[in-house]
XYZ file of C-alpha atoms in Angstrom:
576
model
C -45.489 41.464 -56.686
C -47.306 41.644 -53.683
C -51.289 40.782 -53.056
C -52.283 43.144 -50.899
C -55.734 44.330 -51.384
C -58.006 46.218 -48.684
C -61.283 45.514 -49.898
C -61.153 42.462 -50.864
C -58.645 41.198 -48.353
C -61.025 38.976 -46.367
C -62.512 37.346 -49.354
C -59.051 36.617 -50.698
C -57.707 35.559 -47.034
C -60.797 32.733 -46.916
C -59.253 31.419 -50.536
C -55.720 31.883 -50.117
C -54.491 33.181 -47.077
C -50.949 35.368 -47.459
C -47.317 33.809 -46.086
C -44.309 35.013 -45.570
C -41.105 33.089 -45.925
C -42.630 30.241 -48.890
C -39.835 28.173 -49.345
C -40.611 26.351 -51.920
C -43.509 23.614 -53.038
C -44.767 21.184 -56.739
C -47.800 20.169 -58.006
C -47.847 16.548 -59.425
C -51.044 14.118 -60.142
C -51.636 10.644 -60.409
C -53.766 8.440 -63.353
C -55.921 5.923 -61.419
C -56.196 3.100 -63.293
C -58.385 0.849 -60.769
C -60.616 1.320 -58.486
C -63.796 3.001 -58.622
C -62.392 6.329 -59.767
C -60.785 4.348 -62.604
C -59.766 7.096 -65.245
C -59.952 10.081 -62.743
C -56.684 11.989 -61.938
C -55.854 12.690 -58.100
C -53.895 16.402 -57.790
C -51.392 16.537 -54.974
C -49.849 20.269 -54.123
C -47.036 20.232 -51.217
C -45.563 24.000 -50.253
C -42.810 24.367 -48.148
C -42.595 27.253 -45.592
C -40.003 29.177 -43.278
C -41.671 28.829 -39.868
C -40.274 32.123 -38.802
C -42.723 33.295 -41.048
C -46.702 33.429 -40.887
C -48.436 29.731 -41.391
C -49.701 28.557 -44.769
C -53.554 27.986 -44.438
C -54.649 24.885 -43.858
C -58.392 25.595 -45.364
C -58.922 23.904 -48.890
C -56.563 25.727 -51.461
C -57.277 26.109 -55.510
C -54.920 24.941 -57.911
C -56.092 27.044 -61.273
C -56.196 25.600 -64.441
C -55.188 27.433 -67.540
C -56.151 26.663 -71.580
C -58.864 24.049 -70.817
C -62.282 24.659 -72.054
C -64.370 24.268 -69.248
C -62.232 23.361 -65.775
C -61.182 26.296 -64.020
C -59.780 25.521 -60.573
C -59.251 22.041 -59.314
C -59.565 21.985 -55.318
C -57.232 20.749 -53.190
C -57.856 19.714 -49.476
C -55.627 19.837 -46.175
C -54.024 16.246 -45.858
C -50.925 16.947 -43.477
C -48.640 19.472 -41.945
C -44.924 18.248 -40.593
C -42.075 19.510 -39.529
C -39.247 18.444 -41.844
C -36.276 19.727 -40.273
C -33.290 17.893 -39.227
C -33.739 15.368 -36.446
C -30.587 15.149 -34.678
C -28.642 14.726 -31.429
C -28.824 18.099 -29.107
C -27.138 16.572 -26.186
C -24.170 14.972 -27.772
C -23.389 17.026 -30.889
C -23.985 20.393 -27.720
C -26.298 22.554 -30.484
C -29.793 22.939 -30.254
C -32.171 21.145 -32.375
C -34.195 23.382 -34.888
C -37.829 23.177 -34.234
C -40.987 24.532 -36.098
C -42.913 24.757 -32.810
C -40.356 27.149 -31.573
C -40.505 29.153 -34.646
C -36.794 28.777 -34.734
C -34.992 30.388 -38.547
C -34.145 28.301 -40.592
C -37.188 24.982 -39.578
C -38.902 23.618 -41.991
C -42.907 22.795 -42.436
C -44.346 20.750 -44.595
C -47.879 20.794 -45.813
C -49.558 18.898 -48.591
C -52.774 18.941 -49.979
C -55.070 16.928 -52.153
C -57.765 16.700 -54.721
C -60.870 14.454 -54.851
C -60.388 12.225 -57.957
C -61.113 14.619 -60.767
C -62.157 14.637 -64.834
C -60.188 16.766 -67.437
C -62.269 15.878 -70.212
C -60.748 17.187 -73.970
C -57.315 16.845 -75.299
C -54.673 19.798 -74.095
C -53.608 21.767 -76.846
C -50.052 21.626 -78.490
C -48.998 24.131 -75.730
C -50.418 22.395 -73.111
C -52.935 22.280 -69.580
C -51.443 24.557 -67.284
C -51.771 24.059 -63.396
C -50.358 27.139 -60.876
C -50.867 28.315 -57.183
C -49.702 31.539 -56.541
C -49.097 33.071 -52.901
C -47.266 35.804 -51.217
C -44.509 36.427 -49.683
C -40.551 35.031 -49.974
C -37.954 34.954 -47.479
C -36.503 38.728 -47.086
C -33.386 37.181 -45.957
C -32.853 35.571 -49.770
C -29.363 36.148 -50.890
C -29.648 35.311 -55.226
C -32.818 36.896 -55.683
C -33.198 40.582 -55.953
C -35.881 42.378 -53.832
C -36.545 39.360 -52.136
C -39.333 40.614 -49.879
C -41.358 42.200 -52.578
C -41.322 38.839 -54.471
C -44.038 36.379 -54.746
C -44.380 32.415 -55.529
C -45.813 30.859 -58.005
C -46.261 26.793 -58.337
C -46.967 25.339 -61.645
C -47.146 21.822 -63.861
C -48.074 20.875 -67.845
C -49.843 18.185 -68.960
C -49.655 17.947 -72.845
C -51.015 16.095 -75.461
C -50.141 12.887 -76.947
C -50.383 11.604 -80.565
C -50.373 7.983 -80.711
C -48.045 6.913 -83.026
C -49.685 4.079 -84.547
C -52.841 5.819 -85.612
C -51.511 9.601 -85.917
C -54.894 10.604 -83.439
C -54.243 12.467 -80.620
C -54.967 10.723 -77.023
C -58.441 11.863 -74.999
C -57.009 13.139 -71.636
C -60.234 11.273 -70.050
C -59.982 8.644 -68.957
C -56.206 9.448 -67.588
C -53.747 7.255 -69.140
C -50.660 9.248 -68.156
C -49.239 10.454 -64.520
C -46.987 12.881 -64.241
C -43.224 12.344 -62.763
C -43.176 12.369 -58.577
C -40.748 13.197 -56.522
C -39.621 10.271 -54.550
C -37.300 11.993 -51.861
C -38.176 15.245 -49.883
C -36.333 18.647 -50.720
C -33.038 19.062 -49.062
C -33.125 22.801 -47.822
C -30.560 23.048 -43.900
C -27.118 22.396 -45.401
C -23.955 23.043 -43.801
C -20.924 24.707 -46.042
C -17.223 23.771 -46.559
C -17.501 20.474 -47.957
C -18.659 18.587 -51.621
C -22.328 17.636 -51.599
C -24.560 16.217 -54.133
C -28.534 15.361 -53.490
C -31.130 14.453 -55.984
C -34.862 14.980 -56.119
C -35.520 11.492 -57.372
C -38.207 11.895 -59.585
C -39.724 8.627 -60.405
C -42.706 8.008 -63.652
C -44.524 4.887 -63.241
C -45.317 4.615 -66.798
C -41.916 5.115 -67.121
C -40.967 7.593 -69.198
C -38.378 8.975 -69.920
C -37.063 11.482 -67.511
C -34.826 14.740 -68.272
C -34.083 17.375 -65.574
C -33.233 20.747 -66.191
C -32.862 24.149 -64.191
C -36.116 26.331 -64.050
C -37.190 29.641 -63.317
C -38.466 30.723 -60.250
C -41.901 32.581 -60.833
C -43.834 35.857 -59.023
C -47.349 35.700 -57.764
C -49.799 37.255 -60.571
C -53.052 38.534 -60.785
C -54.862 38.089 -63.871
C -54.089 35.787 -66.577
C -51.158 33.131 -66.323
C -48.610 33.885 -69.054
C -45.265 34.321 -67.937
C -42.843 35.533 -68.524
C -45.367 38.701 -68.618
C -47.714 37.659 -65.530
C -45.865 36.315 -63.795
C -42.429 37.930 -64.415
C -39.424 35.863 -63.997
C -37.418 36.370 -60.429
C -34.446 38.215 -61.370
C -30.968 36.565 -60.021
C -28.640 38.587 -58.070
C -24.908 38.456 -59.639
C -23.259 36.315 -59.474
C -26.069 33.911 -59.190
C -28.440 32.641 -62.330
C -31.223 30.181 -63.085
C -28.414 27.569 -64.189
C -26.716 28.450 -61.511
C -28.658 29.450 -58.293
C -25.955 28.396 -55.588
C -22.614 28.945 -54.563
C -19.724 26.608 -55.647
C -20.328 26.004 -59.320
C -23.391 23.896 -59.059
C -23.651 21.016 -61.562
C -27.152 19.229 -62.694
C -27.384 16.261 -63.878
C -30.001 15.882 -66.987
C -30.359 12.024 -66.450
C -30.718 11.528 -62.614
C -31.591 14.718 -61.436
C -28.335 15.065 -59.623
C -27.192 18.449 -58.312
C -23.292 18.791 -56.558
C -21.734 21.702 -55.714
C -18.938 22.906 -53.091
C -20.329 25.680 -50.857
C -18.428 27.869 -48.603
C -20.706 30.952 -48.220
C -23.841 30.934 -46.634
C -27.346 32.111 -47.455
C -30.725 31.523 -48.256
C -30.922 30.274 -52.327
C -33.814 29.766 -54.294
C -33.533 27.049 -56.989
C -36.028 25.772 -59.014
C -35.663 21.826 -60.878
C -38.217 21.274 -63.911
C -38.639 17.617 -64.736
C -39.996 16.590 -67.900
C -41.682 13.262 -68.891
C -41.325 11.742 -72.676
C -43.504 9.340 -74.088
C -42.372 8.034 -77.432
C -40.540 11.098 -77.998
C -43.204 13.714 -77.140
C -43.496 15.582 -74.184
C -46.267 14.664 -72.217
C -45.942 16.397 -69.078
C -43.835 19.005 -67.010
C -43.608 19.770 -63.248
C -41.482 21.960 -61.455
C -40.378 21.932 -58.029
C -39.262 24.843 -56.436
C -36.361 24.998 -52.566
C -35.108 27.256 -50.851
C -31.688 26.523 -49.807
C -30.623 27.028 -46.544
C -26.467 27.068 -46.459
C -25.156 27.604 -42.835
C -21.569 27.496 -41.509
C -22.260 24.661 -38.823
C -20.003 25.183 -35.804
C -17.531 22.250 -35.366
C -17.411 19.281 -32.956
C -17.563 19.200 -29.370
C -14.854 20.099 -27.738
C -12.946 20.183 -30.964
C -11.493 22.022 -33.609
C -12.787 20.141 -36.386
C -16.033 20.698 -38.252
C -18.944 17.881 -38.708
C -17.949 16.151 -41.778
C -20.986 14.376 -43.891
C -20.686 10.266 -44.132
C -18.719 8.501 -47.002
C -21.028 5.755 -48.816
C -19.242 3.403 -50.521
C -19.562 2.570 -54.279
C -20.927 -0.516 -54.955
C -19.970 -1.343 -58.773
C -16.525 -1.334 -61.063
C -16.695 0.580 -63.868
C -15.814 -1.822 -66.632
C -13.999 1.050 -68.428
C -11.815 2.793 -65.727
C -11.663 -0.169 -63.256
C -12.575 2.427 -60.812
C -15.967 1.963 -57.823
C -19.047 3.309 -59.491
C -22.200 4.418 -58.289
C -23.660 3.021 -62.080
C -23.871 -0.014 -63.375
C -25.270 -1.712 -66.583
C -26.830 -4.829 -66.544
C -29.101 -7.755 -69.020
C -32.756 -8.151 -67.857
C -32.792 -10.824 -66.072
C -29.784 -10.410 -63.859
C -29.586 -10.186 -60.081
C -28.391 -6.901 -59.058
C -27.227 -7.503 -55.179
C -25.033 -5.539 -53.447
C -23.673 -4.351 -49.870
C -23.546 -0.099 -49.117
C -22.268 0.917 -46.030
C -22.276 4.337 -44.712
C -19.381 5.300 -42.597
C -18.748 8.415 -40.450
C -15.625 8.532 -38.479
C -16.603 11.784 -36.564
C -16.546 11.287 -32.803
C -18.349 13.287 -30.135
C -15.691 14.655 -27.492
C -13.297 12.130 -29.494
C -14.902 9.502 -28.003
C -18.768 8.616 -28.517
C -19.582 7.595 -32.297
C -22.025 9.315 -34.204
C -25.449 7.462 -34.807
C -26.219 7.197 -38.775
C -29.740 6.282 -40.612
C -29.825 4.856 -44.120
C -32.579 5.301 -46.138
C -33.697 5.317 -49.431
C -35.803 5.887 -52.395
C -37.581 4.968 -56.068
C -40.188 4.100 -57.769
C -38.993 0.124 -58.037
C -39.278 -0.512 -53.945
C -42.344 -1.081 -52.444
C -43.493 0.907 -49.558
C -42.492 -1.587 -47.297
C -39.005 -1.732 -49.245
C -39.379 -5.701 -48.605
C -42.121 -6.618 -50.737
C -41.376 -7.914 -54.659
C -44.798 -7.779 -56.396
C -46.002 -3.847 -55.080
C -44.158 -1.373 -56.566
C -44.904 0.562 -59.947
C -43.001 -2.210 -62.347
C -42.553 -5.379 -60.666
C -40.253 -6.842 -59.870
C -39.681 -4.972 -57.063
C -35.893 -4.288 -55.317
C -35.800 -4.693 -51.993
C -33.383 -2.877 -49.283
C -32.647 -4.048 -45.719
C -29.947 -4.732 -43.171
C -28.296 -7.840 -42.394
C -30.886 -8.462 -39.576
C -33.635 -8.448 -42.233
C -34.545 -4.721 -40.771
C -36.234 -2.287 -44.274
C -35.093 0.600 -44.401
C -34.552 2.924 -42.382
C -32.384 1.871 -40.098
C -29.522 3.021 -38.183
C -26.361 2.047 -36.105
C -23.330 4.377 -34.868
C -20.418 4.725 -36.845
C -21.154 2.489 -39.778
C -24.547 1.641 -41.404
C -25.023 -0.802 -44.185
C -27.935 -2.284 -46.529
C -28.114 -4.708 -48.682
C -29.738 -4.438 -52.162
C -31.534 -7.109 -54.001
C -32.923 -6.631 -57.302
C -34.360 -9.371 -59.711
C -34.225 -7.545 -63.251
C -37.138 -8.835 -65.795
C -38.168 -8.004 -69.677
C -40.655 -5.410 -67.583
C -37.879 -3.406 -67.306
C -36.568 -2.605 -70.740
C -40.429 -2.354 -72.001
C -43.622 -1.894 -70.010
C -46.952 -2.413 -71.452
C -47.708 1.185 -71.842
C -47.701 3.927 -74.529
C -45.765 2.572 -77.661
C -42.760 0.658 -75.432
C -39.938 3.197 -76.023
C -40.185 3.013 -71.966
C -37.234 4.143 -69.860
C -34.889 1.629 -69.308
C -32.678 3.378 -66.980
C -33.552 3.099 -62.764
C -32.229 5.293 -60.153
C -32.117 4.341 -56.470
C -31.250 7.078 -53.280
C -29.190 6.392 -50.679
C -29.144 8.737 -48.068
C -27.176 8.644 -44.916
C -26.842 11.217 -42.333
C -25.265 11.682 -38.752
C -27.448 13.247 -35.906
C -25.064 16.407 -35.677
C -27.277 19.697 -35.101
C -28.609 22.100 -36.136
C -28.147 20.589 -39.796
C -26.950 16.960 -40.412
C -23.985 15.734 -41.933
C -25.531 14.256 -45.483
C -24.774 11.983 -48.194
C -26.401 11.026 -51.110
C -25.475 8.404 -53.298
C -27.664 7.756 -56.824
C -27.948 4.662 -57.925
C -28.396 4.102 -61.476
C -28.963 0.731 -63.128
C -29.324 0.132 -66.398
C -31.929 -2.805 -68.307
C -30.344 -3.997 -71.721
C -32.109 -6.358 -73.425
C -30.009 -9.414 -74.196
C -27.811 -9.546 -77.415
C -29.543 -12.576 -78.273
C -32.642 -14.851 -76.608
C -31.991 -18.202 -75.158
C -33.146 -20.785 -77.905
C -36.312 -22.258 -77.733
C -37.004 -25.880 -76.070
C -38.303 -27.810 -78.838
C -39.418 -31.106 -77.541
C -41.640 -32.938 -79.784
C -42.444 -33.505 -83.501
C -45.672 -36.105 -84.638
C -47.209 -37.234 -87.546
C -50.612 -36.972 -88.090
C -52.763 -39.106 -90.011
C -53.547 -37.030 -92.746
C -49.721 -36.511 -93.086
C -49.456 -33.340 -91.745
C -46.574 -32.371 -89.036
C -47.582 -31.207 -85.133
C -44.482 -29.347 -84.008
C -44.600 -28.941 -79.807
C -42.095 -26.905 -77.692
C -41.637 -25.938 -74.018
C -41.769 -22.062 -72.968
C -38.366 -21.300 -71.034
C -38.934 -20.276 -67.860
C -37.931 -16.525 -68.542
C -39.906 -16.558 -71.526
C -42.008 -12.764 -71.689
C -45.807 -12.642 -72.852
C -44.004 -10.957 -75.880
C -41.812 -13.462 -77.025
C -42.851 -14.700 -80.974
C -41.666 -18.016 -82.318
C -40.363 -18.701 -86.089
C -40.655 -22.130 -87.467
C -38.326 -23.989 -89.855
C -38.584 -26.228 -92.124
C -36.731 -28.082 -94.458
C -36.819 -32.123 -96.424
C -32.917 -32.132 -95.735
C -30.750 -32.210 -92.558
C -28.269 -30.277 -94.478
C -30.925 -27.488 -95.648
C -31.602 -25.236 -97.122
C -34.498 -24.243 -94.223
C -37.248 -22.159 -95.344
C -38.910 -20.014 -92.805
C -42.916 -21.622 -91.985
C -44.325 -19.469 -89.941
C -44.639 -16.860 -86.597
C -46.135 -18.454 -83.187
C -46.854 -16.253 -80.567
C -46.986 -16.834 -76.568
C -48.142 -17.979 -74.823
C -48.929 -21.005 -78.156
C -46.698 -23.872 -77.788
C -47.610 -26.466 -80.680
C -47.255 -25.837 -84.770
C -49.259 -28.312 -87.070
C -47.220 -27.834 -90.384
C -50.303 -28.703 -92.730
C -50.013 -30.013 -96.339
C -46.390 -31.618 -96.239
C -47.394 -34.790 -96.573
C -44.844 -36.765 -93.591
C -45.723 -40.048 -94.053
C -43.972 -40.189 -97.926
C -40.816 -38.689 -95.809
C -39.126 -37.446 -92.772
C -39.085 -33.553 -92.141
C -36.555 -31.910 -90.362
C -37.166 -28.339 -87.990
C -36.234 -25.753 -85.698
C -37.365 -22.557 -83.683
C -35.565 -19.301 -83.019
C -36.864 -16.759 -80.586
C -37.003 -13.091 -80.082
C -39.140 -10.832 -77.430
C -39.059 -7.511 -76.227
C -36.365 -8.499 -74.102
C -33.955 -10.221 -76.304
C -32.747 -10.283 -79.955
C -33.206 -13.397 -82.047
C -31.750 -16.414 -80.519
C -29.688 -19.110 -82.240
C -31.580 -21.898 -83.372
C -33.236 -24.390 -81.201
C -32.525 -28.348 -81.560
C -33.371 -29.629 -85.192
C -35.570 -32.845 -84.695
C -36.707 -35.074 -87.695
C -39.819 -36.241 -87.651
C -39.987 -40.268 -87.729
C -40.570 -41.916 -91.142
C -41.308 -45.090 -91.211
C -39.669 -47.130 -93.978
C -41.281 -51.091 -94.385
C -40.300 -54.130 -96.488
C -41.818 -56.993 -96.773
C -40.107 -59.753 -96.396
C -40.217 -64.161 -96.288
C -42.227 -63.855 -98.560
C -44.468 -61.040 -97.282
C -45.608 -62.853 -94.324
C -42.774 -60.703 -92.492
C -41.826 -57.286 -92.531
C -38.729 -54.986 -92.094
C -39.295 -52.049 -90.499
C -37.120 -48.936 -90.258
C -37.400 -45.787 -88.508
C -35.052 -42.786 -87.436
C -34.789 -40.796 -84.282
C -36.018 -37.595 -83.396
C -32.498 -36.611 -82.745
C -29.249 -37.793 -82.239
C -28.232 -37.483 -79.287
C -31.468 -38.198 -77.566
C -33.211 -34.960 -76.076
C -31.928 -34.867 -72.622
């Protein structure tokens, strides 16, 4: 459907000016929780374009809102435009360099925009807040979409409501408690055929939710009210091509980590459309869609050579405890150190002699924007990525690039402090290396996923002390491990016998370290007891120590003017 109205045509130019060759774009939005704006959400929109085509307008655009009682249109301001298409080597790889200055087919722009922080007072309903932009026109040159040219674009997200599950009452939208998933890693859309490749949005939700990726339809433009699949229709898919299956070479997605491999050998342009969703104690509390244009082209091959640019290998870092066989997964306890060496390795040589030069970077939500710090990242700690020179990421060399990953695991990641804790415990990492072959790079992704357990069983408590008070009663003191979480809880046991039976006292929770055991009476007789552990972390631990309190037993003796006195230890052994 195409917008193309006379009278009204400067008006609607002003708002939402018309261009050709929209490659793709996603709306996402952030909860501030500090600052001023505390409880205010922040809208981003990014659009991708063609630059063969006409610009996208840089003046403020309108995201609409849909279903809410009294916001209509949230604005969006001009932040940055960028050329995003492949850097690479024109002299030694002997192809030109695609450039969006040039206007050359098949560049890349970039623009994002961006909302002052913003209310949404109300609760969504059960079928949720809808957010869209909707623009004019699509690449004529598409090959799985029928009447390409005629098509329009349409960019949408959900937010939805959430029930909270201890009191059954549905969760005020303002203040924000809830962001929705972003995507970490910029679209991949200048591919070369004849080879395996896999890439992955990397989608990231700092409350951490749980993530699940799916294939999504590609929308028209519309002009009155947003319903699809009536306004806007559906894009239809040329055969062979479908919305589970938008590309050439049997594409595969990945519901977990957002991964998407295929095995291309025809070119083309392809739209393809990802929709993320975010789950909060099993409801779905937000949806986002992000929408690429694939550009598949048969590169030509190497200088002065035969053979065809080939993309990096990067090596797999884990064993796979089942197969025996390197792994890009790996599951580990919180708590554990997760290091590890990657090296990227291209054996491609430029007129068989001159190496290629290779960048490593990467991406997620658990590295800090300077990929070095520990303590500024969305769940801390934070993993850190860098060369052996101490270099973040990215970096380069020619022929073979490598990082090292370091990643100090905590109870934060198996359950973070928000919603009702069934957080997502599993973290995925991109690492992407690419040669400086043009027009499109060689490319290869490798997704990193790690997995938080929480340990079979906590480590046992430290209990150190045991006292008797004057009034008889029993003060119990113990020492917090050093890994101990704010949510670890404490049981106390008790019993009159070393043998047993122990009867359960009480529950202490952290950060309390001392027990007084009242009404026991210890100085008629010696008490014996013990701690076990559990936290969010870890399962109950084996018991701690059992100390005995000291009883004092006294004769008199010579005839009373002396006495015997008696006492036990705390513990045998001594506590070390």
């Amino acid at each position: 459907m195409r917008k193309f109205f006379l009278f009204f045509g400067l008006v609607l130019f002003s708002i939402n000016s018309f261009s050709s060759h929209l490659m793709g774009g996603e709306i996402t939005w952030k909860c501030l929780k500090t600052g001023p704006d505390i409880g205010k959400y922040v809208f981003t929109m990014k659009v991708y374009r063609d630059c063969s085509g006409i610009t996208v307008s840089t003046l403020t655009q309108v995201i609409q809102v849909w279903n809410h009682p009294t916001v209509t249109g949230i604005d969006v301001d001009f932040i940055l435009q960028q050329d995003v298409s492949p850097i690479c080597d024109p002299i030694a790889s002997g192809n030109n360099q695609l450039s969006c200055a040039g206007g050359d087919p098949g560049s890349v722009e970039e623009y994002i925009f961006e909302s002052q922080p913003v209310q949404l007072p109300g609760i969504p309903p059960n079928t949720g807040w809808q957010f869209t932009w909707d623009n004019c026109c699509r690449n004529a040159a598409i090959t799985n979409i029928t009447n390409p040219s005629s098509a329009g674009f349409t960019l949408r997200a959900s937010m939805y409501p959430f029930v909270d599950p201890t009191t059954g009452i549905p969760t005020p939208a303002d203040p924000c408690f809830d962001s929705s998933p972003e995507f970490k890693e910029q679209p991949k859309t200048i591919l070369c055929t004849g080879f395996p490749f896999s890439y992955s949005h990397n989608a990231f939700d700092e409350e951490l939710d749980e993530l699940i990726y799916s294939w999504g339809e590609p929308l028209d433009d519309f002009l009155s009210t947003y319903n699809p699949p009536v306004d806007p229709p559906v894009l239809t898919f040329n055969a062979p091509y479908t919305v589970s299956s938008p590309l050439p070479g049997a594409p595969t997605l990945n519901p977990a980590t957002g991964e998407v491999s295929y095995n291309a050998n025809i070119s083309g342009n392809f739209v393809t459309c990802i929709k993320v969703q975010s789950w909060k104690c099993n409801q779905l509390v937000a949806e986002v869609y992000r929408e690429v244009q694939v550009v598949l082209i048969s590169c030509p091959t190497l200088p002065a050579s035969p053979i065809p640019n080939s993309p990096p290998d990067v090596s797999q870092p884990f064993i796979d405890s089942i197969t025996g066989l390197p792994s890009y997964d790996t599951t580990v306890y919180a708590g554990s150190l997760v290091e590890f060496v990657i090296d990227g390795i291209d054996t491609d040589l430029y007129n068989g002699l001159t190496p290629q030069e290779l960048v490593m970077e990467v991406s997620g939500g658990q590295f800090a924007d300077d990929f070095l710090t520990t303590s500024n990242c969305l769940n801390p700690p934070c993993a850190t990525f860098n060369n052996a020179a101490g270099v973040p990421a990215p970096f380069s060399n020619f022929g073979t690039v490598s990082g090292i990953f370091r990643w100090q695991t905590s109870c934060n990641h198996i359950a973070a402090n928000i919603g009702c804790g069934q957080t997502s415990n599993v973290f995925t990492f991109l690492v992407k290396v690419f040669d400086d072959f043009c027009p499109a790079n060689g490319i290869k992704f490798a997704t990193i996923k790690v997995t938080v357990l929480p340990l079979p069983i906590d480590i046992s408590p430290d209990i150190r002390c045991i006292s008797v008070q004057e009034n008889g009663d029993v003060k119990i003191s113990w020492q917090h491990i050093a890994s101990a979480p704010p949510s670890t809880v404490y049981s106390l046991y008790h019993s009159t016998n070393q043998n047993g039976p122990f009867s359960f006292v009480d529950s202490i929770f952290f950060p309390d370290s001392t027990f007084i055991h009242s009404s026991v009476d210890g100085n008629q007789e010696s008490h014996f007891y013990y701690l076990t552990s559990l936290s969010s972390c870890a399962d109950e631990s084996a018991p701690s120590d059992t100390l005995q309190s000291i009883f004092l037993d006294v004769v008199a003796i010579n005839s009373e003017t002396e006495a015997d006195m008696n006492w036990n230890f705390l513990r045998q052994p001594n506590l070390p």
